[in-house]
PDB file of C-alpha atoms in Angstrom:
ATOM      1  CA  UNK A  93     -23.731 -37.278  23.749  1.00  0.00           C
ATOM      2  CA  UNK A  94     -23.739 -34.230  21.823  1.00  0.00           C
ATOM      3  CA  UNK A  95     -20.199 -34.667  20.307  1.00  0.00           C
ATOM      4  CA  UNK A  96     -20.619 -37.893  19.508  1.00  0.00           C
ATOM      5  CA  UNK A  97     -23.897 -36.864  17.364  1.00  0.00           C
ATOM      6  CA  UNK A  98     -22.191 -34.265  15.407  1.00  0.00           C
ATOM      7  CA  UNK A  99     -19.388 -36.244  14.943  1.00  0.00           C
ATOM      8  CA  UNK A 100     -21.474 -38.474  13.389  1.00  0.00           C
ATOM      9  CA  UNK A 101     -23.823 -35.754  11.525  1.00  0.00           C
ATOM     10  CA  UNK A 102     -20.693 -34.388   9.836  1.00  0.00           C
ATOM     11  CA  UNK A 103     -19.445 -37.780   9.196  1.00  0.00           C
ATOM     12  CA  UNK A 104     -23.108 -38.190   6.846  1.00  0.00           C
ATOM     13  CA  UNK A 105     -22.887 -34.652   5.325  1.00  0.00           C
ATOM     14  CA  UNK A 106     -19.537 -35.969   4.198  1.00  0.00           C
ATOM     15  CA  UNK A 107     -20.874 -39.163   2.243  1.00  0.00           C
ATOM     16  CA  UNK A 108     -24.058 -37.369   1.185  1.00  0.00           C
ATOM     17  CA  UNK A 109     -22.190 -34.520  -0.093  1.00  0.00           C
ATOM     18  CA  UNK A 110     -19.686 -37.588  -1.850  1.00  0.00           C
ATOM     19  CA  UNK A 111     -23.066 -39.248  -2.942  1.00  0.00           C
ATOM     20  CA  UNK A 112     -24.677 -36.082  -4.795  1.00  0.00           C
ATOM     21  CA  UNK A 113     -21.414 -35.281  -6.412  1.00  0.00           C
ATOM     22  CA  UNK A 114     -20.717 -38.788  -7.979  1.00  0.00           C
ATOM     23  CA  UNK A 115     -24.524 -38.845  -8.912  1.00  0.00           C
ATOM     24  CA  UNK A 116     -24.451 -35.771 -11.028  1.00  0.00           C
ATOM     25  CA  UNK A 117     -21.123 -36.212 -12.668  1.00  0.00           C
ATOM     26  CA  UNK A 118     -23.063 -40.157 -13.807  1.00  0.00           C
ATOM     27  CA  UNK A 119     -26.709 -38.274 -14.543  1.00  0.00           C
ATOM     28  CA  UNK A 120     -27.144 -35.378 -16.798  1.00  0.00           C
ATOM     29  CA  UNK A 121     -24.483 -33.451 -15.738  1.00  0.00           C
ATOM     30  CA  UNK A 122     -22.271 -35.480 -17.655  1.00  0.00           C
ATOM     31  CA  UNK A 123     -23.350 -34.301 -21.024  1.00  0.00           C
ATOM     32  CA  UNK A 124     -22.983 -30.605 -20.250  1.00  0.00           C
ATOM     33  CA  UNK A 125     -20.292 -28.918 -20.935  1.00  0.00           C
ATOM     34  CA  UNK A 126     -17.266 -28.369 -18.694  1.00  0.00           C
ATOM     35  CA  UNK A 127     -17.720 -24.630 -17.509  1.00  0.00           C
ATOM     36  CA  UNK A 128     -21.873 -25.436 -16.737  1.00  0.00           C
ATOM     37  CA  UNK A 129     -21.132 -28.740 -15.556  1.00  0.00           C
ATOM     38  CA  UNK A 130     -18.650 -26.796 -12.861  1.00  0.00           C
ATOM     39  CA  UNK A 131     -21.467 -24.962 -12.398  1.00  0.00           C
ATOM     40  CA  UNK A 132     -24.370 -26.957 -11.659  1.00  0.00           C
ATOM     41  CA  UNK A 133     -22.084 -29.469  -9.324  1.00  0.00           C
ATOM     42  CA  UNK A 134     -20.989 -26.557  -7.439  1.00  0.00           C
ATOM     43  CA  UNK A 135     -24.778 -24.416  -6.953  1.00  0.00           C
ATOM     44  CA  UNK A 136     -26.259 -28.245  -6.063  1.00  0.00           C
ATOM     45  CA  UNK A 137     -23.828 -29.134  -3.539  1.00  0.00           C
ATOM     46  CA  UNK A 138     -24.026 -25.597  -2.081  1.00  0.00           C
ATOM     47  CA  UNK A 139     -27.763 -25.377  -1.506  1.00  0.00           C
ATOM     48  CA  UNK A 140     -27.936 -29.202  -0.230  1.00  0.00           C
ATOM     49  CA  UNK A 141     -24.746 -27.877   2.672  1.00  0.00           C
ATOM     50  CA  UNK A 142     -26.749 -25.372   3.464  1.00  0.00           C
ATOM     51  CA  UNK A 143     -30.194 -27.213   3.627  1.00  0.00           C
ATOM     52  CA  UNK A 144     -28.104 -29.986   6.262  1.00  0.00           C
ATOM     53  CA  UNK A 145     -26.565 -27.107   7.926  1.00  0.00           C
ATOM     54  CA  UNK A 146     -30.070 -25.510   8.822  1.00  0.00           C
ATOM     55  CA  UNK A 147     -31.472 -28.967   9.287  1.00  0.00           C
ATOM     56  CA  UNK A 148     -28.958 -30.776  11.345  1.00  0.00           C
ATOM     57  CA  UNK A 149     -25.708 -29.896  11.876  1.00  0.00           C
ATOM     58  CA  UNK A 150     -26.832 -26.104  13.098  1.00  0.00           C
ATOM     59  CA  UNK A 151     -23.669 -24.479  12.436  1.00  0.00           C
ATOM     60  CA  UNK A 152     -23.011 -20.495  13.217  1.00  0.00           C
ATOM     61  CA  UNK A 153     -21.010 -19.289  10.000  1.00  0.00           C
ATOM     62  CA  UNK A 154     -19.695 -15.877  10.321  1.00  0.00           C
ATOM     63  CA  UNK A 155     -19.529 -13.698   7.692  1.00  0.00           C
ATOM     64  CA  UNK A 156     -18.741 -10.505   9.628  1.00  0.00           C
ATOM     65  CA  UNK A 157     -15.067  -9.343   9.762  1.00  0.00           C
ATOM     66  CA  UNK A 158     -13.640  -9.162  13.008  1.00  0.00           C
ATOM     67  CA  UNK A 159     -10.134  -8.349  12.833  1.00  0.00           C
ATOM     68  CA  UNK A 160      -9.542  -4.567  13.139  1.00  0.00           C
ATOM     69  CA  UNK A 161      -8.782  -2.936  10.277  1.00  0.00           C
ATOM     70  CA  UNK A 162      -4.989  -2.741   9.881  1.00  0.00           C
ATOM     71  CA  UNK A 163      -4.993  -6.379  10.967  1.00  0.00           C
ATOM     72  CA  UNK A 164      -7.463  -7.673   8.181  1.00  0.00           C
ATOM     73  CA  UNK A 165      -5.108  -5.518   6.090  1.00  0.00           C
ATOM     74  CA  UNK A 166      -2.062  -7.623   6.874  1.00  0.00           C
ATOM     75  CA  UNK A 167      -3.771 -10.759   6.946  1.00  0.00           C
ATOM     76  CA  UNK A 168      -5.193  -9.890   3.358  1.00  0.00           C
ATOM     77  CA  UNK A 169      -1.524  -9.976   1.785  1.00  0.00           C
ATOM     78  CA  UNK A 170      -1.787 -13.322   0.506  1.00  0.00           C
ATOM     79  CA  UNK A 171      -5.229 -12.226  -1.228  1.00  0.00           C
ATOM     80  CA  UNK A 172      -3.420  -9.135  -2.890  1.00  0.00           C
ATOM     81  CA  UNK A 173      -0.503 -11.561  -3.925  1.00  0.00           C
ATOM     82  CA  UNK A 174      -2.843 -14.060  -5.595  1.00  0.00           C
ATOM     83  CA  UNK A 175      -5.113 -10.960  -7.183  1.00  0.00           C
ATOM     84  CA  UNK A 176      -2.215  -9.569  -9.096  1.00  0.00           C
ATOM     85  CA  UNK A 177      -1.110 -12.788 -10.296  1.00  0.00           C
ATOM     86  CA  UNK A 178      -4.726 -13.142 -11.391  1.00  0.00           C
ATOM     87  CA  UNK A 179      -4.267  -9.764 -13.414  1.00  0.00           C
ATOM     88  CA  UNK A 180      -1.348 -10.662 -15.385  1.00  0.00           C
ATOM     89  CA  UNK A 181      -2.110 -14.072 -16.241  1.00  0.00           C
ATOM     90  CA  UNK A 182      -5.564 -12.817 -17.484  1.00  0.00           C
ATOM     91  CA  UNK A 183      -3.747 -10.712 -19.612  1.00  0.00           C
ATOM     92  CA  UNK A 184      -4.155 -11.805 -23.694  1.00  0.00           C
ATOM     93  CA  UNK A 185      -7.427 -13.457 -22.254  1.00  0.00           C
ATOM     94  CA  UNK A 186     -10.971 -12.753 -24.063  1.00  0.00           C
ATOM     95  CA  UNK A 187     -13.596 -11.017 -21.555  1.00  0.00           C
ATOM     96  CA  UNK A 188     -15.773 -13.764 -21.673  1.00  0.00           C
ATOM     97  CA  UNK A 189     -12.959 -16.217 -20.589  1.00  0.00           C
ATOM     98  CA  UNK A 190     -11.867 -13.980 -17.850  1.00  0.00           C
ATOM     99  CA  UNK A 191     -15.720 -13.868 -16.634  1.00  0.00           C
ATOM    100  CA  UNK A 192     -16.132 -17.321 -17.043  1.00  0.00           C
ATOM    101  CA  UNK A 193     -12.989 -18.195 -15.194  1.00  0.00           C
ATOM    102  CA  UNK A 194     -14.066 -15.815 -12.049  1.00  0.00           C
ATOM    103  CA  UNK A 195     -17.800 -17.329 -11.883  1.00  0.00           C
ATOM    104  CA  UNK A 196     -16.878 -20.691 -11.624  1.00  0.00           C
ATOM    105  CA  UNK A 197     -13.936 -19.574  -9.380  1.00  0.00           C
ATOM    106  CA  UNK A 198     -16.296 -17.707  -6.861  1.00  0.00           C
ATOM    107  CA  UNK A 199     -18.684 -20.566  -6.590  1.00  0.00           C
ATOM    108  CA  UNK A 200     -16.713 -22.985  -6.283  1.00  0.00           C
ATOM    109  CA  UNK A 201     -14.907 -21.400  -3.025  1.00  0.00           C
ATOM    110  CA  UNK A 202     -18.417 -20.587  -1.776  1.00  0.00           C
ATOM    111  CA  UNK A 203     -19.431 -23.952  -1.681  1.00  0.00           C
ATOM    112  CA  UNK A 204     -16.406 -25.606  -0.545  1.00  0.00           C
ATOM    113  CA  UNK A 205     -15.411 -22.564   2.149  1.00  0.00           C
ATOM    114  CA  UNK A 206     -18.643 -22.673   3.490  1.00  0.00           C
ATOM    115  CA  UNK A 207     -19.036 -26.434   4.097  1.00  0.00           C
ATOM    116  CA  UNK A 208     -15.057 -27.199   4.913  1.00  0.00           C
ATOM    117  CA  UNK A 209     -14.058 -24.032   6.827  1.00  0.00           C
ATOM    118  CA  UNK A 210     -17.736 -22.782   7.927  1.00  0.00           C
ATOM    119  CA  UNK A 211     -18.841 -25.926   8.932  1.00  0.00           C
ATOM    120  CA  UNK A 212     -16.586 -28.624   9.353  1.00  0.00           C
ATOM    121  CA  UNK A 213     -13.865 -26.497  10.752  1.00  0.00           C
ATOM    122  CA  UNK A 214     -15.622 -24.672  13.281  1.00  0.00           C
ATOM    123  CA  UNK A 215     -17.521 -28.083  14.700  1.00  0.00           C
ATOM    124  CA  UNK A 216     -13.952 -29.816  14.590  1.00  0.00           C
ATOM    125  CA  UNK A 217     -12.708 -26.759  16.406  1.00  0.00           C
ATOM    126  CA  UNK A 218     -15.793 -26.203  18.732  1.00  0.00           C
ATOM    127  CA  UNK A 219     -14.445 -29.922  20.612  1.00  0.00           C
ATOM    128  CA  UNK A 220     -11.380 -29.888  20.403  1.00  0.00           C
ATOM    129  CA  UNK A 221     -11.651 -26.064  22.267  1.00  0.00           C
ATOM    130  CA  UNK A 222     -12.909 -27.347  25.365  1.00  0.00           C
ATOM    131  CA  UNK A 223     -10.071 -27.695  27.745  1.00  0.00           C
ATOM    132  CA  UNK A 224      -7.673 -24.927  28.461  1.00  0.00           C
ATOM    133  CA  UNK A 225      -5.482 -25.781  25.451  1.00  0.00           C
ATOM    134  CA  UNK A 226      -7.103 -23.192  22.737  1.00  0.00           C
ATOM    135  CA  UNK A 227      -4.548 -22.617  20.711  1.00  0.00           C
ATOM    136  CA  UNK A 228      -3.334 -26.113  20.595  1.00  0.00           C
ATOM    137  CA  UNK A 229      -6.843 -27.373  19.362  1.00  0.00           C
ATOM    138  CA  UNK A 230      -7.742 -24.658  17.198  1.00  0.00           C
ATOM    139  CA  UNK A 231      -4.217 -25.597  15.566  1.00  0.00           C
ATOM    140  CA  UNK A 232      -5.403 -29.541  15.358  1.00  0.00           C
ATOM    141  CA  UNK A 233      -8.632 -28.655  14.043  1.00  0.00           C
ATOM    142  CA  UNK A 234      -6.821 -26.589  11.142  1.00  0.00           C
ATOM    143  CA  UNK A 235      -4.252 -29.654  10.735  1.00  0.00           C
ATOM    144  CA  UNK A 236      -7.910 -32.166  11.087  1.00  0.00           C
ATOM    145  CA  UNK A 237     -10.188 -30.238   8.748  1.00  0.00           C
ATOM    146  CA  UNK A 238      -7.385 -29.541   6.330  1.00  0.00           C
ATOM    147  CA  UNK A 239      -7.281 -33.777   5.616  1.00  0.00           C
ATOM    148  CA  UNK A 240     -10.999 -33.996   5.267  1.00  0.00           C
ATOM    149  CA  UNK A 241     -10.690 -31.279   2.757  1.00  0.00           C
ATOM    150  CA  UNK A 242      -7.521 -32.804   0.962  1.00  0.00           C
ATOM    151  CA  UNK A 243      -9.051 -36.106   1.299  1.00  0.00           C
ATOM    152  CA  UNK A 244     -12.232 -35.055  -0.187  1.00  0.00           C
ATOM    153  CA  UNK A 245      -9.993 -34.497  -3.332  1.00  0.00           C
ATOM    154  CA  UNK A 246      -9.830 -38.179  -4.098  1.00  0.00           C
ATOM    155  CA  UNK A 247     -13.228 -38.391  -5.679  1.00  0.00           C
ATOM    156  CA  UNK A 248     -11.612 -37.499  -8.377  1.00  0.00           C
ATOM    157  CA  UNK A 249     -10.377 -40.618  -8.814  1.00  0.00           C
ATOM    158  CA  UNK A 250     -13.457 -41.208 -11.165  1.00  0.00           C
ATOM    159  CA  UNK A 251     -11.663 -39.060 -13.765  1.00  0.00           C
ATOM    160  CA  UNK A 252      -7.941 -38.665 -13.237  1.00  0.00           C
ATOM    161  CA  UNK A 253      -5.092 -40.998 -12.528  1.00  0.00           C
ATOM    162  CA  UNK A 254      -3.710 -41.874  -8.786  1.00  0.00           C
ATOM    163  CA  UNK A 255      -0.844 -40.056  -9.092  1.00  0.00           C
ATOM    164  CA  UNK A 256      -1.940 -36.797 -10.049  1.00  0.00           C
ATOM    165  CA  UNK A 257      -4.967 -37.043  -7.633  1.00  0.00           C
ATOM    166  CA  UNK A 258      -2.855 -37.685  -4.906  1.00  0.00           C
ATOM    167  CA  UNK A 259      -0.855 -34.803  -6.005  1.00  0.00           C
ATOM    168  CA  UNK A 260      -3.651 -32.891  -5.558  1.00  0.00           C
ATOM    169  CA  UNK A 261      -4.729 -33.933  -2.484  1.00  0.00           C
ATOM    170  CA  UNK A 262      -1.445 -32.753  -0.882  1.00  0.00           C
ATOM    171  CA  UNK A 263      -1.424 -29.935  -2.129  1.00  0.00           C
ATOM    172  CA  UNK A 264      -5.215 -29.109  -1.298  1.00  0.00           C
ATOM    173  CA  UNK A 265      -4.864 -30.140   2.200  1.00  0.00           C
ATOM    174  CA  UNK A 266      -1.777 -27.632   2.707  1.00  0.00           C
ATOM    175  CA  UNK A 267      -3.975 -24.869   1.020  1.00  0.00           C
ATOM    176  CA  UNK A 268      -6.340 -25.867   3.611  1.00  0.00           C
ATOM    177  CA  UNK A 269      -4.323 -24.992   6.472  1.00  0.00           C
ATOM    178  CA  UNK A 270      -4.324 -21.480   4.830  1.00  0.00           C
ATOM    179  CA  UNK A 271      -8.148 -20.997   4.570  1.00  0.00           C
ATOM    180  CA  UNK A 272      -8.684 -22.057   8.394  1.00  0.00           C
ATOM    181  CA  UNK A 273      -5.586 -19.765   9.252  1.00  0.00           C
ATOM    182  CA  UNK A 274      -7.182 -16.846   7.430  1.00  0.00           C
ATOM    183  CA  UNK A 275     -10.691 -17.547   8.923  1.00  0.00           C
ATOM    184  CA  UNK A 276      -9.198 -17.630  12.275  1.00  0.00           C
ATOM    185  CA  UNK A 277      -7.492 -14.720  11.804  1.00  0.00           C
ATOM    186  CA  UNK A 278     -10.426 -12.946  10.243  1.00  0.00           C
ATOM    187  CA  UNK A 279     -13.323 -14.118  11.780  1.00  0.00           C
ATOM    188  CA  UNK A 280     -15.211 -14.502   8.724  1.00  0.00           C
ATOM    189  CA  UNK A 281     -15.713 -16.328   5.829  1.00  0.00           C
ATOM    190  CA  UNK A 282     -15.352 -13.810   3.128  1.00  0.00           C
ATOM    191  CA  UNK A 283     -11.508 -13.375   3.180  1.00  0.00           C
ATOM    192  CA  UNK A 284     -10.997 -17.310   2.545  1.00  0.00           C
ATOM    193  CA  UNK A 285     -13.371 -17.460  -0.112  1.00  0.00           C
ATOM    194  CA  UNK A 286     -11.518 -14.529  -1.754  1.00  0.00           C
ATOM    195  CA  UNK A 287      -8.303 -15.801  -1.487  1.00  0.00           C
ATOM    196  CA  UNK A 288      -9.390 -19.595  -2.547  1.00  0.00           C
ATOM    197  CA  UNK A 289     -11.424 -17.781  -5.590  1.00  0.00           C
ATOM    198  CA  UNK A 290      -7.721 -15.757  -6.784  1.00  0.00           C
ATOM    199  CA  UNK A 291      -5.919 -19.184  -6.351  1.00  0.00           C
ATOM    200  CA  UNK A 292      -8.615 -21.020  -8.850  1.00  0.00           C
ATOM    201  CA  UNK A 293      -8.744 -18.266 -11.166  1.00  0.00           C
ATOM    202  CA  UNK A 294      -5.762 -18.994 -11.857  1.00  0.00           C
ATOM    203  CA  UNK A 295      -5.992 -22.268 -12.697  1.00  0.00           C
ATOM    204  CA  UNK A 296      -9.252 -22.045 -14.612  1.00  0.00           C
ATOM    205  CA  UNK A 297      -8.020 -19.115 -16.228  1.00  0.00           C
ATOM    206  CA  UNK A 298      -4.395 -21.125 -17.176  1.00  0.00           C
ATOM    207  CA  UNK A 299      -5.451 -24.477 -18.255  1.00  0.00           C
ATOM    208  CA  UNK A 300      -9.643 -24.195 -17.527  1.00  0.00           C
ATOM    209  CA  UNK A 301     -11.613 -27.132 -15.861  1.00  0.00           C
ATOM    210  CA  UNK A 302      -9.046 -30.120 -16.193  1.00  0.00           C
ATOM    211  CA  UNK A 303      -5.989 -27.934 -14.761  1.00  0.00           C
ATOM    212  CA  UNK A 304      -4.953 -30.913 -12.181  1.00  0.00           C
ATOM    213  CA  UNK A 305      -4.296 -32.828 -14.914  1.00  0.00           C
ATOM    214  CA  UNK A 306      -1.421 -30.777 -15.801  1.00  0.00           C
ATOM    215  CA  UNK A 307      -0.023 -31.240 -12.129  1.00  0.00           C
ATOM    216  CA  UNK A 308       4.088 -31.852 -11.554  1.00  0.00           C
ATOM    217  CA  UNK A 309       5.685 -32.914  -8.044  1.00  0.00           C
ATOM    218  CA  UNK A 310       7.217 -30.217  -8.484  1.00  0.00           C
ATOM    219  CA  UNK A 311       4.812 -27.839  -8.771  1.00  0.00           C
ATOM    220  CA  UNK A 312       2.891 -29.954  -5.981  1.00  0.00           C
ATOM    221  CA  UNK A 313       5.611 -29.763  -3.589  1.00  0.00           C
ATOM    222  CA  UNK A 314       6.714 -26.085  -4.454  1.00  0.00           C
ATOM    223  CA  UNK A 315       2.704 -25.160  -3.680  1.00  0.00           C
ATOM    224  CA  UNK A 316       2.746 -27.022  -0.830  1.00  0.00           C
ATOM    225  CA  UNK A 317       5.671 -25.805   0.758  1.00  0.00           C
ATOM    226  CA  UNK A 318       4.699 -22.171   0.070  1.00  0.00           C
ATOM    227  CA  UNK A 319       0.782 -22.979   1.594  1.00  0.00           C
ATOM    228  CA  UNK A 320       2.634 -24.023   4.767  1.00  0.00           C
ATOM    229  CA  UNK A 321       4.274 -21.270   5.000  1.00  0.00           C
ATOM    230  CA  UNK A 322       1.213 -18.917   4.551  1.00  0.00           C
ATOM    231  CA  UNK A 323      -0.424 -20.719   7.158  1.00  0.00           C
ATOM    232  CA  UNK A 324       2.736 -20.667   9.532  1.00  0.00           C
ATOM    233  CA  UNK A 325       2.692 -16.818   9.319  1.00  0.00           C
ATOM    234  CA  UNK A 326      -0.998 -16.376   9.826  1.00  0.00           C
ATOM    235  CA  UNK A 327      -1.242 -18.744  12.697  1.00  0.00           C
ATOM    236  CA  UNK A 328       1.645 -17.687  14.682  1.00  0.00           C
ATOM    237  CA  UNK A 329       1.256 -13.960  13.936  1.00  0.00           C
ATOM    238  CA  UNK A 330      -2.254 -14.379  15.279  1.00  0.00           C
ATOM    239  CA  UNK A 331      -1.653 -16.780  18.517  1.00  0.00           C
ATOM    240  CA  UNK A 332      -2.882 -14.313  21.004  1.00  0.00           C
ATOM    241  CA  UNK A 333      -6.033 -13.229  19.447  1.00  0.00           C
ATOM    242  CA  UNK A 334      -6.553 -16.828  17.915  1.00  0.00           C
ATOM    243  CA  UNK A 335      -6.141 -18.326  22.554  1.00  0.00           C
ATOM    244  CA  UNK A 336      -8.662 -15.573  22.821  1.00  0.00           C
ATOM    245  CA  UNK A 337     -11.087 -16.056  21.054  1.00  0.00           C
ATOM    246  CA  UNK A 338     -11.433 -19.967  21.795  1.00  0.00           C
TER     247      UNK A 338
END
């Protein structure tokens, strides 16, 4: 009874959080600009999670670290990767670009880390961690949640083409895999948001707010392939501890 309520629970955060983001990109939030508009989506959708989460769906979300330290320092080497790429492509920036770039960047991962990896991860994860399979399921749930969080891509439909939001959604549900690897691994939210912050500084940083629409299959597939790989390494390098901890 139980699983079939938060099933259903996270199935309703889903189209409320879909409901409050197509309402404020049709409201006022349409005539702001594109940096506040970022914003003011992302601090709304963020306190409305976290008012459900209190509420109803009554999710634990670590923060604490829990790998040891030369662990966390291995595990982090996708977050140093992505943090000097950050440096040299702000390079020839203006300050107030580079600041803008790594605000919106930060809370946009804490918003979508906390509800897709916190949350929807961890309750996917919870059920599907109930028989003696651990690894298997905590391996499904990455492969699960990673869809939802690709899929939830395609509300952007409203202001792109097909093709390049589909091209997004691929690639977003690969990077997926990586987040829920990396909180597995971790234990804690703080190293996914980092790393998902470094990936859309870049973006924001390269081409600002409307970066997708710049998107190749290449560059889609190349991303992808490269996110798999991440995960791969994080997930099998971890598949003791990761059993464990089920």
């Amino acid at each position: 009874m139980r699983k079939t309520r938060d099933y259903w629970v996270m199935i309703c955060s889903m189209a409320w959080v879909a409901f409050v983001l197509i309402c404020l990109r049709f409201t006022f939030v349409a005539n702001f600009g594109d940096i506040t508009k970022i914003f003011v989506e992302e601090m709304v959708l963020l306190v409305s999670v976290f008012v459900l989460n209190v509420l109803f769906l009554k999710q634990k979300v670590t923060w604490r670290i829990k790998s040891s330290f030369k662990e966390t320092l291995l595990i982090m080497i996708p977050v140093f990767f992505f943090f000097m790429i950050d440096i040299l492509v702000s390079s020839g920036h203006a300050l107030l670009d580079i600041l803008k770039a790594g605000g919106i960047s930060v809370i946009v991962a804490l918003f979508e880390e906390y509800y897709f990896r916190g949350i929807i991860f961890s309750k996917i994860s919870f059920y599907l961690n109930e028989g003696k399979a651990a690894y298997a399921g905590r391996i499904k749930a990455c492969l699960y949640s990673g869809l939802i969080f690709g899929g939830f891509h395609f509300i952007n439909l409203f202001h792109q083409s097909f093709y390049i939001t589909t091209l997004q959604v691929i690639q977003v549900t690969c990077l997926g895999l990586v987040l829920c690897a990396l909180y597995l691994r971790s234990g804690s939210l703080i190293l996914p948001i980092m790393l998902h912050a470094a990936i859309d500084f870049i973006s924001f940083i390269s081409s600002g707010p409307e970066v997708d629409a710049h998107l190749t299959l290449t560059g889609c597939l190349t991303g992808a392939v490269v996110y798999i790989v991440i995960a791969f390494l994080l997930l099998n390098g971890g598949r003791r501890r990761i059993a464990a901890e089920a």
